[in-house]
XYZ file of C-alpha atoms in Angstrom:
692
model
C -31.851 -15.875 -3.166
C -30.560 -12.946 -1.066
C -32.704 -13.596 2.070
C -32.317 -17.122 3.464
C -33.714 -18.685 6.597
C -36.866 -18.337 8.499
C -36.512 -14.854 9.944
C -38.765 -12.022 10.397
C -37.459 -9.133 8.221
C -38.773 -6.434 10.515
C -37.059 -7.934 13.500
C -33.761 -7.981 11.502
C -34.227 -4.294 10.715
C -35.107 -3.194 14.324
C -32.070 -5.247 15.577
C -29.651 -3.673 12.996
C -30.754 -0.065 13.429
C -30.957 -0.130 17.258
C -27.381 -1.783 17.393
C -26.087 0.819 15.068
C -27.365 3.565 17.192
C -26.277 2.145 20.552
C -22.595 1.388 19.192
C -22.468 4.892 17.733
C -23.603 6.519 20.763
C -21.257 4.539 23.116
C -18.081 5.939 21.455
C -19.179 9.409 20.933
C -16.201 10.584 22.982
C -13.732 8.650 20.735
C -15.223 9.987 17.477
C -14.534 13.590 19.030
C -10.956 12.559 19.534
C -10.747 11.005 16.065
C -12.274 14.314 14.580
C -9.280 16.257 16.284
C -6.805 13.857 14.969
C -8.112 14.270 11.370
C -7.968 18.001 11.772
C -4.349 17.770 13.115
C -3.436 15.604 9.949
C -5.362 18.137 7.630
C -3.355 21.092 9.247
C -6.473 22.969 10.335
C -8.187 24.222 13.586
C -11.412 22.980 14.335
C -14.308 25.239 13.173
C -15.200 26.686 16.511
C -11.442 27.683 17.274
C -11.088 29.073 13.756
C -14.091 31.255 14.124
C -12.969 32.515 17.538
C -9.503 33.573 16.219
C -10.994 35.254 13.332
C -13.559 37.275 15.543
C -10.733 38.518 17.988
C -8.224 39.254 15.005
C -5.921 36.733 16.109
C -3.433 34.887 13.815
C -4.690 31.483 12.739
C -1.630 30.052 11.185
C -1.234 26.120 11.474
C 2.037 24.595 11.397
C 1.803 21.181 9.530
C 4.053 19.161 11.833
C 1.351 16.511 12.360
C 1.080 15.954 8.519
C 4.962 15.778 8.349
C 4.686 13.224 11.284
C 2.121 10.946 9.723
C 3.828 11.127 6.268
C 7.416 10.251 7.793
C 6.072 7.324 9.939
C 3.727 6.196 7.116
C 6.909 6.006 4.590
C 8.985 4.015 7.193
C 6.085 1.534 8.102
C 5.350 0.968 4.428
C 9.248 0.140 3.889
C 9.188 -2.472 6.484
C 5.875 -3.903 5.474
C 6.715 -4.518 1.979
C 10.550 -4.784 1.585
C 11.044 -6.077 -2.069
C 9.551 -9.575 -2.810
C 10.394 -11.492 0.257
C 7.703 -10.065 2.657
C 5.370 -13.003 2.103
C 5.863 -16.761 2.745
C 3.623 -19.938 2.323
C 3.801 -23.065 4.213
C 1.527 -26.191 3.796
C -0.769 -26.563 6.884
C -1.647 -30.010 6.088
C -0.039 -32.515 3.621
C -3.378 -34.310 3.009
C -1.736 -36.897 0.988
C -0.054 -34.238 -1.148
C 3.737 -34.090 -0.822
C 4.944 -30.645 0.608
C 6.157 -28.866 -2.589
C 8.142 -25.736 -2.310
C 7.516 -24.640 -5.929
C 3.821 -24.468 -5.103
C 4.373 -22.462 -2.060
C 6.569 -20.079 -4.566
C 3.721 -20.148 -6.914
C 1.257 -19.080 -4.380
C 3.395 -16.187 -3.542
C 3.959 -15.234 -7.078
C 0.204 -15.290 -7.676
C -0.641 -13.079 -4.772
C 2.032 -10.637 -5.846
C 0.698 -10.590 -9.318
C -2.893 -10.011 -8.160
C -1.513 -7.139 -5.892
C 0.077 -5.359 -8.851
C -3.212 -5.659 -10.978
C -5.629 -4.506 -8.407
C -3.627 -1.647 -6.823
C -3.501 -3.663 -3.470
C -0.304 -1.734 -2.285
C -1.589 1.696 -2.866
C -5.121 0.850 -1.419
C -3.706 -0.896 1.741
C -1.281 1.809 2.257
C -3.518 5.044 1.993
C -6.793 3.314 3.311
C -5.470 1.190 5.942
C -1.875 2.062 6.981
C -2.418 5.738 6.948
C -5.664 5.619 8.755
C -4.094 3.276 11.351
C -1.302 5.897 11.912
C -3.762 8.816 12.244
C -6.649 7.120 14.198
C -5.214 3.903 15.324
C -8.023 1.868 13.735
C -8.997 1.065 10.062
C -11.689 -1.208 8.683
C -11.481 -2.815 5.168
C -13.558 -5.247 3.222
C -12.477 -7.876 1.014
C -14.247 -8.916 -2.013
C -14.074 -10.534 -5.577
C -13.934 -8.520 -8.860
C -14.009 -9.406 -12.464
C -12.981 -6.565 -14.937
C -13.444 -6.972 -18.674
C -11.607 -5.414 -21.557
C -11.303 -5.623 -25.404
C -9.374 -8.627 -26.650
C -7.232 -6.644 -28.774
C -5.087 -9.502 -30.302
C -8.320 -11.239 -31.427
C -9.796 -7.943 -32.517
C -6.734 -7.114 -34.479
C -6.839 -10.350 -36.300
C -10.436 -9.966 -37.065
C -9.936 -6.673 -38.478
C -7.139 -7.769 -40.629
C -9.281 -10.664 -42.096
C -12.184 -8.096 -42.571
C -9.950 -5.717 -44.531
C -8.668 -8.518 -46.759
C -12.252 -9.960 -47.295
C -13.448 -6.208 -48.077
C -10.661 -5.784 -50.659
C -11.443 -9.096 -52.276
C -15.157 -8.194 -52.404
C -14.284 -4.896 -53.972
C -12.247 -6.320 -56.691
C -15.071 -8.846 -57.609
C -17.496 -5.885 -57.587
C -15.247 -3.900 -60.088
C -15.168 -6.898 -62.345
C -18.850 -7.419 -62.241
C -19.238 -3.641 -63.110
C -16.689 -3.933 -66.126
C -18.754 -6.986 -67.401
C -22.094 -5.142 -67.058
C -20.661 -2.250 -68.949
C -19.434 -4.398 -71.773
C -22.838 -6.107 -72.114
C -24.453 -2.919 -72.109
C -22.442 -1.563 -74.969
C -23.181 -4.733 -76.853
C -26.835 -4.228 -76.533
C -26.685 -0.506 -77.472
C -24.609 -1.528 -80.701
C -27.253 -4.074 -81.732
C -29.947 -1.394 -81.173
C -31.375 -3.061 -78.195
C -32.765 -1.140 -75.339
C -30.329 -1.453 -72.299
C -33.280 -0.951 -69.944
C -33.802 -4.864 -70.387
C -30.603 -5.440 -68.481
C -31.028 -5.944 -64.653
C -29.969 -2.889 -62.667
C -26.486 -3.052 -61.357
C -26.221 -2.886 -57.440
C -23.879 -0.381 -55.646
C -21.063 -1.980 -53.533
C -22.113 -2.724 -49.813
C -19.315 -2.664 -47.519
C -19.441 -5.665 -45.051
C -20.071 -4.887 -41.441
C -16.785 -4.704 -39.352
C -16.420 -7.207 -36.760
C -17.408 -6.323 -33.127
C -14.635 -6.126 -30.566
C -14.697 -9.212 -28.463
C -14.377 -9.093 -24.552
C -12.020 -10.778 -22.334
C -11.357 -10.804 -18.645
C -8.640 -8.281 -17.811
C -8.615 -9.022 -14.086
C -10.230 -11.722 -11.978
C -9.394 -11.698 -8.283
C -9.714 -10.373 -4.879
C -9.813 -6.556 -4.237
C -9.568 -4.628 -0.973
C -12.038 -1.809 -0.287
C -11.071 0.621 2.353
C -13.832 1.720 4.776
C -14.417 4.720 6.862
C -13.888 4.379 10.557
C -16.511 6.966 11.220
C -19.102 5.019 9.458
C -18.156 1.666 11.050
C -18.874 0.200 14.439
C -17.882 -3.211 16.026
C -19.292 -4.865 19.072
C -16.625 -4.273 21.858
C -18.057 -7.130 23.931
C -18.843 -10.157 21.589
C -19.357 -13.687 22.569
C -16.941 -14.685 19.951
C -14.165 -12.099 18.894
C -13.577 -13.698 15.455
C -17.162 -13.176 14.387
C -18.050 -10.023 16.512
C -20.913 -8.079 15.043
C -19.702 -5.172 12.817
C -21.881 -2.617 11.000
C -20.826 -0.305 8.273
C -22.876 2.305 6.537
C -22.498 3.363 2.980
C -24.452 5.144 0.222
C -25.338 3.587 -3.260
C -27.485 4.670 -6.018
C -30.679 2.726 -6.742
C -29.529 1.690 -10.244
C -26.502 0.028 -8.598
C -28.570 -1.982 -6.162
C -30.842 -3.038 -9.165
C -27.831 -4.151 -11.127
C -26.943 -6.686 -8.249
C -30.471 -7.589 -7.799
C -30.575 -9.366 -11.147
C -29.953 -13.094 -10.926
C -26.803 -14.493 -12.418
C -26.257 -17.680 -14.566
C -26.700 -19.791 -11.304
C -29.846 -17.923 -10.346
C -28.288 -16.041 -7.543
C -28.814 -12.187 -6.708
C -27.149 -10.170 -4.014
C -30.257 -8.252 -3.265
C -33.999 -8.548 -3.371
C -37.119 -6.449 -2.105
C -36.067 -3.340 -3.938
C -39.519 -2.622 -5.130
C -40.349 -0.379 -2.394
C -36.829 1.262 -2.173
C -36.445 4.924 -3.242
C -33.560 7.425 -3.065
C -33.446 9.919 -0.386
C -32.027 13.494 -0.177
C -28.806 12.645 1.631
C -28.103 16.255 2.539
C -31.464 16.973 4.328
C -31.626 13.507 5.926
C -28.160 13.699 7.426
C -27.583 15.212 11.004
C -25.044 17.641 11.797
C -22.956 15.005 13.276
C -23.134 13.097 10.100
C -22.123 16.142 8.184
C -19.028 16.608 10.119
C -18.383 12.847 9.792
C -18.809 12.995 5.956
C -16.461 16.037 5.754
C -13.671 14.410 7.632
C -14.188 11.200 5.632
C -14.087 13.145 2.337
C -10.447 14.329 3.432
C -9.459 10.485 3.179
C -11.427 10.014 -0.070
C -13.125 7.079 1.650
C -16.765 5.612 1.522
C -18.653 9.021 1.267
C -21.759 9.830 -0.854
C -20.949 11.013 -4.270
C -24.411 12.121 -5.273
C -27.013 14.266 -3.533
C -29.590 11.578 -3.746
C -29.131 7.843 -2.871
C -29.935 4.926 -0.658
C -28.422 4.593 2.642
C -27.281 1.051 3.444
C -26.408 -0.566 6.771
C -24.377 -3.723 6.305
C -24.262 -6.163 9.260
C -21.753 -8.914 9.505
C -20.924 -11.286 12.222
C -22.986 -12.916 14.952
C -26.608 -11.599 15.072
C -29.037 -12.445 18.086
C -32.572 -11.786 16.374
C -35.774 -11.914 18.271
C -38.131 -14.488 16.918
C -41.286 -13.295 18.079
C -43.054 -11.398 20.811
C -42.254 -14.108 23.376
C -38.801 -13.012 24.031
C -37.143 -15.832 22.456
C -33.763 -15.222 20.675
C -32.281 -16.986 17.638
C -28.437 -16.751 17.231
C -27.272 -16.584 13.583
C -23.564 -17.243 13.617
C -21.506 -15.267 10.963
C -24.223 -13.989 8.920
C -24.570 -10.907 6.416
C -27.509 -8.671 6.468
C -28.158 -5.346 4.507
C -30.851 -2.786 5.616
C -31.916 0.018 3.012
C -32.986 3.401 4.299
C -33.230 1.925 7.896
C -36.474 0.310 7.055
C -36.103 -2.480 4.263
C -34.338 -5.861 4.492
C -32.636 -6.587 1.282
C -30.263 -9.200 2.135
C -29.855 -11.780 4.963
C -27.686 -14.767 4.325
C -24.515 -16.714 5.804
C -21.170 -15.166 5.372
C -19.624 -16.392 2.148
C -16.018 -16.906 3.086
C -14.678 -20.394 3.683
C -12.466 -19.214 6.643
C -15.930 -18.745 8.465
C -15.209 -15.059 9.323
C -16.778 -11.796 8.160
C -15.295 -10.245 5.055
C -14.793 -6.944 6.729
C -12.096 -6.741 9.433
C -11.062 -3.906 11.754
C -7.096 -3.444 11.910
C -5.819 -1.798 14.920
C -2.408 -0.765 16.309
C -1.349 0.255 19.976
C -4.457 -1.070 21.583
C -4.804 -0.296 25.288
C -5.629 -3.194 27.647
C -9.255 -4.174 27.183
C -9.950 -1.736 24.350
C -11.289 -2.524 21.082
C -10.046 0.496 19.104
C -6.394 1.267 18.747
C -4.537 4.696 19.175
C -2.574 6.421 16.465
C 0.441 8.444 16.863
C -1.472 11.931 16.927
C -3.778 11.140 19.891
C -1.236 11.055 22.848
C 0.362 14.099 21.490
C -2.808 16.440 20.989
C -1.890 18.578 24.038
C 1.633 19.154 22.778
C 0.281 20.211 19.337
C -2.227 22.558 20.828
C 0.449 24.472 22.811
C 2.810 24.286 19.894
C 0.072 25.833 17.486
C -0.820 28.421 20.164
C 2.736 29.503 20.651
C 3.313 29.693 16.997
C 0.341 32.115 16.637
C 1.531 34.069 19.604
C 4.753 34.457 17.873
C 3.140 35.628 14.719
C 0.999 38.249 16.633
C 4.151 39.419 18.987
C 6.409 39.974 16.035
C 3.515 41.731 14.176
C 3.054 44.082 17.315
C 6.896 44.622 17.444
C 7.076 45.507 13.645
C 3.724 47.460 13.473
C 3.388 49.154 16.873
C 0.224 50.415 18.544
C -0.147 54.004 19.497
C -1.815 56.269 21.974
C -3.345 59.183 19.977
C -5.606 62.181 20.106
C -8.151 61.463 17.256
C -8.899 65.147 16.387
C -5.155 65.803 15.664
C -4.471 62.982 13.347
C -5.282 63.054 9.750
C -5.065 59.297 9.021
C -6.498 57.967 12.027
C -7.579 54.535 10.731
C -4.169 53.980 8.944
C -2.234 50.773 9.852
C 1.444 51.356 11.169
C 4.265 49.900 9.530
C 7.995 50.073 9.665
C 9.171 53.462 7.989
C 5.486 54.654 7.416
C 4.684 58.403 7.836
C 1.817 59.328 10.001
C 0.123 62.691 9.373
C -0.685 64.243 12.878
C -1.849 67.765 13.934
C 0.692 67.938 16.696
C 3.827 65.702 17.493
C 2.431 64.944 21.101
C -1.026 63.854 19.822
C 0.652 60.485 18.841
C 2.627 58.239 21.312
C 3.805 54.748 20.788
C 3.086 51.876 23.071
C 6.340 50.293 24.038
C 6.345 46.372 24.131
C 8.604 43.996 26.094
C 10.354 42.043 23.188
C 11.834 39.687 25.622
C 8.884 37.604 25.537
C 9.323 36.759 21.849
C 12.963 35.232 22.557
C 11.313 33.093 25.341
C 8.584 32.035 22.964
C 10.910 31.064 20.170
C 12.878 28.822 22.596
C 9.562 27.081 23.921
C 8.563 26.656 20.312
C 11.760 24.826 19.595
C 11.404 22.557 22.678
C 7.661 21.830 21.907
C 8.389 20.940 18.226
C 11.144 18.563 19.435
C 9.006 17.206 21.863
C 6.058 16.680 19.429
C 8.412 14.971 16.837
C 9.885 12.699 19.476
C 6.402 11.930 20.769
C 5.033 10.989 17.321
C 8.297 8.901 16.493
C 8.553 10.834 13.234
C 12.141 12.167 14.023
C 14.849 11.665 16.869
C 15.813 15.277 17.812
C 19.414 15.268 19.233
C 19.272 18.944 20.529
C 16.077 19.936 21.775
C 17.001 22.455 24.683
C 20.319 21.220 25.566
C 23.417 19.088 24.010
C 22.507 15.569 24.684
C 25.146 13.046 25.053
C 25.665 10.327 22.328
C 24.508 7.652 24.733
C 21.319 9.465 25.286
C 20.730 10.016 21.635
C 21.509 6.438 20.981
C 18.954 5.318 23.629
C 16.164 7.482 22.209
C 16.934 6.169 18.659
C 16.694 2.748 20.090
C 13.303 3.380 21.703
C 11.855 5.123 18.402
C 12.938 2.250 16.426
C 11.371 -0.313 18.726
C 8.126 1.565 18.693
C 7.971 1.620 15.127
C 8.773 -2.032 14.748
C 5.794 -2.669 17.085
C 3.363 -0.714 15.038
C 4.681 -2.817 11.863
C 4.163 -6.024 13.809
C 0.725 -5.099 14.976
C -0.241 -4.447 11.273
C 1.396 -7.592 10.028
C -0.310 -9.769 12.683
C -3.631 -8.183 12.313
C -4.911 -6.285 9.074
C -2.090 -7.392 6.771
C -2.513 -11.258 7.640
C -6.214 -10.869 7.540
C -6.229 -9.221 3.883
C -3.905 -12.069 2.738
C -5.873 -14.773 4.388
C -8.932 -13.453 2.767
C -7.291 -13.131 -0.707
C -6.181 -16.889 -0.467
C -9.753 -18.014 0.601
C -11.267 -16.241 -2.284
C -8.808 -17.571 -4.813
C -9.683 -21.044 -3.671
C -13.406 -20.330 -3.887
C -13.534 -18.719 -7.249
C -10.585 -20.007 -9.288
C -11.504 -23.155 -11.015
C -8.927 -23.607 -13.810
C -5.093 -23.425 -13.745
C -3.748 -19.829 -13.803
C -0.372 -18.380 -14.813
C 1.654 -16.350 -12.468
C 4.650 -14.137 -13.600
C 7.943 -14.802 -12.014
C 11.550 -13.892 -12.822
C 14.286 -16.522 -12.483
C 17.818 -15.686 -12.997
C 16.956 -12.367 -14.331
C 14.678 -14.135 -17.144
C 10.985 -13.664 -17.305
C 8.861 -16.786 -17.044
C 5.448 -18.049 -16.169
C 4.523 -20.507 -13.496
C 1.258 -22.601 -13.680
C -0.733 -22.827 -10.479
C -3.647 -25.332 -10.349
C -6.702 -24.950 -8.201
C -5.363 -27.910 -6.207
C -2.452 -25.981 -5.199
C -4.515 -22.967 -4.152
C -7.096 -25.094 -2.059
C -4.551 -27.405 -0.471
C -4.389 -25.267 2.754
C -1.606 -22.850 3.511
C -0.079 -21.107 6.562
C 0.563 -17.581 5.829
C 3.576 -15.841 7.081
C 3.749 -12.019 6.660
C 7.395 -11.312 7.653
C 8.452 -8.027 6.065
C 9.750 -6.438 9.191
C 11.283 -9.598 10.212
C 13.016 -10.114 6.750
C 14.382 -6.611 7.004
C 15.760 -7.170 10.445
C 17.155 -10.635 9.405
C 18.505 -9.240 6.173
C 20.233 -6.231 7.781
C 21.773 -8.480 10.652
C 22.994 -11.054 8.007
C 24.592 -8.338 5.956
C 26.319 -6.996 8.938
C 27.566 -10.456 9.994
C 28.789 -11.138 6.580
C 30.685 -7.896 6.452
C 32.152 -8.483 9.882
C 33.160 -11.980 8.784
C 34.589 -10.738 5.515
C 36.802 -8.268 7.565
C 37.837 -10.811 10.102
C 38.998 -13.260 7.534
C 40.152 -11.037 4.579
C 42.737 -9.231 6.630
C 44.018 -12.263 8.169
C 46.918 -14.111 6.180
C 45.950 -17.351 7.895
C 42.121 -17.501 7.191
C 42.066 -15.511 3.891
C 43.230 -18.440 1.669
C 40.620 -20.609 2.736
C 37.704 -18.442 1.695
C 36.017 -18.630 -1.699
C 36.076 -14.832 -2.062
C 33.929 -14.494 -5.278
C 31.240 -16.595 -3.644
C 31.546 -14.550 -0.602
C 30.889 -11.321 -2.591
C 28.048 -12.880 -4.478
C 26.616 -13.820 -1.099
C 26.698 -10.287 0.310
C 25.393 -8.882 -2.881
C 22.341 -11.332 -2.698
C 21.612 -10.487 0.956
C 21.556 -6.781 0.237
C 18.563 -7.544 -1.906
C 20.097 -7.610 -5.512
C 19.464 -10.365 -7.907
C 21.681 -9.499 -10.998
C 25.049 -11.076 -9.663
C 25.735 -12.626 -12.996
C 25.544 -9.502 -14.648
C 27.961 -7.793 -12.105
C 30.635 -10.494 -11.229
C 33.000 -12.323 -13.456
C 32.377 -16.255 -14.077
C 33.934 -18.846 -11.635
C 36.931 -19.785 -13.629
C 37.847 -16.246 -14.368
C 37.491 -15.477 -10.661
C 39.680 -18.332 -9.516
C 42.456 -17.467 -11.879
C 42.421 -13.807 -10.560
C 42.460 -15.041 -7.082
C 45.307 -17.376 -7.804
C 47.423 -14.405 -9.304
C 46.757 -12.263 -6.344
C 47.696 -15.175 -3.918
C 50.918 -15.996 -5.931
C 51.918 -12.366 -5.864
C 51.279 -12.038 -2.304
C 48.937 -9.350 -2.611
C 45.792 -11.075 -1.063
C 47.627 -12.796 1.709
C 49.581 -9.584 2.408
C 53.103 -10.997 2.089
C 54.580 -8.731 -0.549
C 56.154 -11.690 -2.184
C 58.078 -11.181 -5.589
C 59.611 -13.243 -7.977
C 62.489 -12.585 -10.462
C 65.865 -13.896 -11.440
C 68.660 -13.787 -8.655
C 72.387 -13.555 -9.131
C 72.661 -17.352 -8.320
C 70.646 -18.256 -11.453
C 67.408 -18.990 -9.394
C 64.208 -17.155 -8.033
C 62.779 -17.712 -4.676
C 59.918 -15.810 -3.313
C 59.331 -16.754 0.176
C 56.257 -15.703 2.060
C 56.831 -13.456 5.187
C 54.536 -12.268 7.893
C 52.695 -13.672 10.945
C 51.110 -16.917 10.532
C 53.248 -18.129 7.508
C 50.170 -17.987 5.237
C 51.924 -16.905 2.093
C 52.742 -19.116 -0.900
C 56.249 -20.206 -1.826
C 57.169 -20.081 -5.427
C 60.019 -22.082 -6.769
C 61.481 -21.457 -10.318
C 63.098 -24.670 -11.651
C 64.280 -22.870 -15.063
C 66.911 -20.942 -13.619
C 66.221 -17.976 -15.951
C 63.458 -16.306 -14.116
C 60.830 -16.882 -16.712
C 58.783 -18.904 -14.295
C 57.235 -21.252 -17.050
C 57.206 -24.342 -14.799
C 56.818 -22.639 -11.424
C 55.707 -24.913 -8.800
C 53.537 -23.214 -6.084
C 53.149 -24.459 -2.755
C 50.975 -23.176 0.073
C 48.148 -23.682 2.360
C 45.541 -22.378 0.100
C 42.910 -24.658 -1.917
C 40.548 -24.214 -4.675
C 37.607 -26.024 -5.998
C 38.344 -25.100 -9.635
C 38.879 -28.422 -11.671
C 41.792 -26.612 -13.528
C 43.917 -26.852 -10.338
C 43.661 -30.642 -9.228
C 44.652 -31.814 -5.842
C 45.747 -29.908 -2.848
C 49.259 -29.047 -1.601
C 51.814 -28.535 -4.395
C 50.424 -27.755 -7.858
C 51.523 -26.301 -11.135
C 50.574 -22.754 -11.597
C 48.054 -22.022 -14.254
C 49.434 -20.898 -17.738
C 49.897 -17.176 -18.028
C 50.314 -16.647 -14.621
C 53.597 -15.184 -13.162
C 55.388 -17.731 -11.107
């Protein structure tokens, strides 16, 4: 059942609630910083500052540069994490008597990709994990297993077709029976017999249509993104891999009872729900919790959707539970415990993952030395943003004061004393000297505008969202290039932190759960040479043991560098008449095209034989080698086109016919070809149809 092992439930409840309170209290300062970062991302002032600005009639405009910075960095990071279909690789960890099979590795990759598309993994991991990492520096998520059902439409359509055919046949039989009954009734009436002696004729009864059959629409791992404000982790664990982590969530009582029902194996997730009742979440929540919930709602994360519900504290990892009043401690390694409303233990059992780690993971980026939580791109730039927003509102107020000036006035002499001044407005006064404008020094506006531009450039460069080339002075090309290199390196490090931490853990959990719950061969969709196909993947392939390489950023860097090297190679050899004839140019173009990430070369390029013929014609005419050779009849009855230029890489064409027709032209040159139509090397006969 849900509670396994000799443990005192009250001790587990006290331990879990106490650890939650202690870990939450210990990071109060961090949560305040995280709240500021969320406010920055949502482009709004903190509630206290917003009230102060309103009270003192100050401008409260917020420039959404933090939003732009997060979205810009997010798009760049996602582009490096998931570049096409080559960001994930599998390698067998242990042969175990099974020969290493590259096809099985490809099958595992395709299975993961297929499950990602079906479960919405990319969007969930992007919005819930990557974006939360960029804003706050830390993001917890939980891996689970889900089974979704849908109507089996093919079988239902077939059943409906059969039902309609049976219905039509039954109606025809009913019509025949009705006609026979009517004829018999007429015969009895003609004979003077009362027709009431005939049994009554029954009306037609339509047979019941078939009920829709259910089938599994998706069966596989899912990713649930958690809220950092409702999550804590032990910063000083005995074992980092299974450090205690606690997350708080809110569920309805009906939902909990649904998972308290035993399945076909007799297992239930929860028990002891008899004394559990829903509580008023609004009244029971403290002011700090209300702020946390409001900020978490901006992410659309794990926040209560109802006014009433059950508060759950879910503990995962190593737990040190007091056994009795003697002070002895019992250590439970990698256990899961769930506490309802801070008073009732409804679950306590070992962690279910075969990897022997909790199913909840904390991903981080840019961790300071010795710190458990990471730092996002907004936290180091809070000061710059505060000055930038203050300067923005000072500009708004300054320009407003310049356009709508203030006046010294004598109240008795003014008719519309409470009217607001504006450009071109007429003010009714008793005497001209009763109203005197207050002159402002407009020089501060221009200084503020220059300061604003400098602060904006500093903030954008500090968040790595853009590389400004002209902040306050004209930068040299060397300095701009250096700044671009630093920003690119910082973004690459963020991507590597996500790959080596959160993304690798999510894929590791996915593969583990596939091995735990998939017991039959599954089919994974793949595309080979532009044709859709399906690849069978057996449970043995899934459970054989894999080393997972998440290499999106590495793949992008390698592909970019390889394309650059290939282009340089093509420029070096294609323009040199000595090297050009030795290169298989069609294969070279296909290679560059494939390294750029395209897989439809067969639709774009000509076939090998046609390409060889075209290449031969180019080389015979000297176009490719750059010789400018020409053939034709000369006054001596022969034609001789000799190659010219450095290196002597051109081809020599000899016309033996003497009339310039070139039908039996012999081509001599250093070029070679693998086409079987051109046998041997050295001197050879030109292909038919080519000019000699």
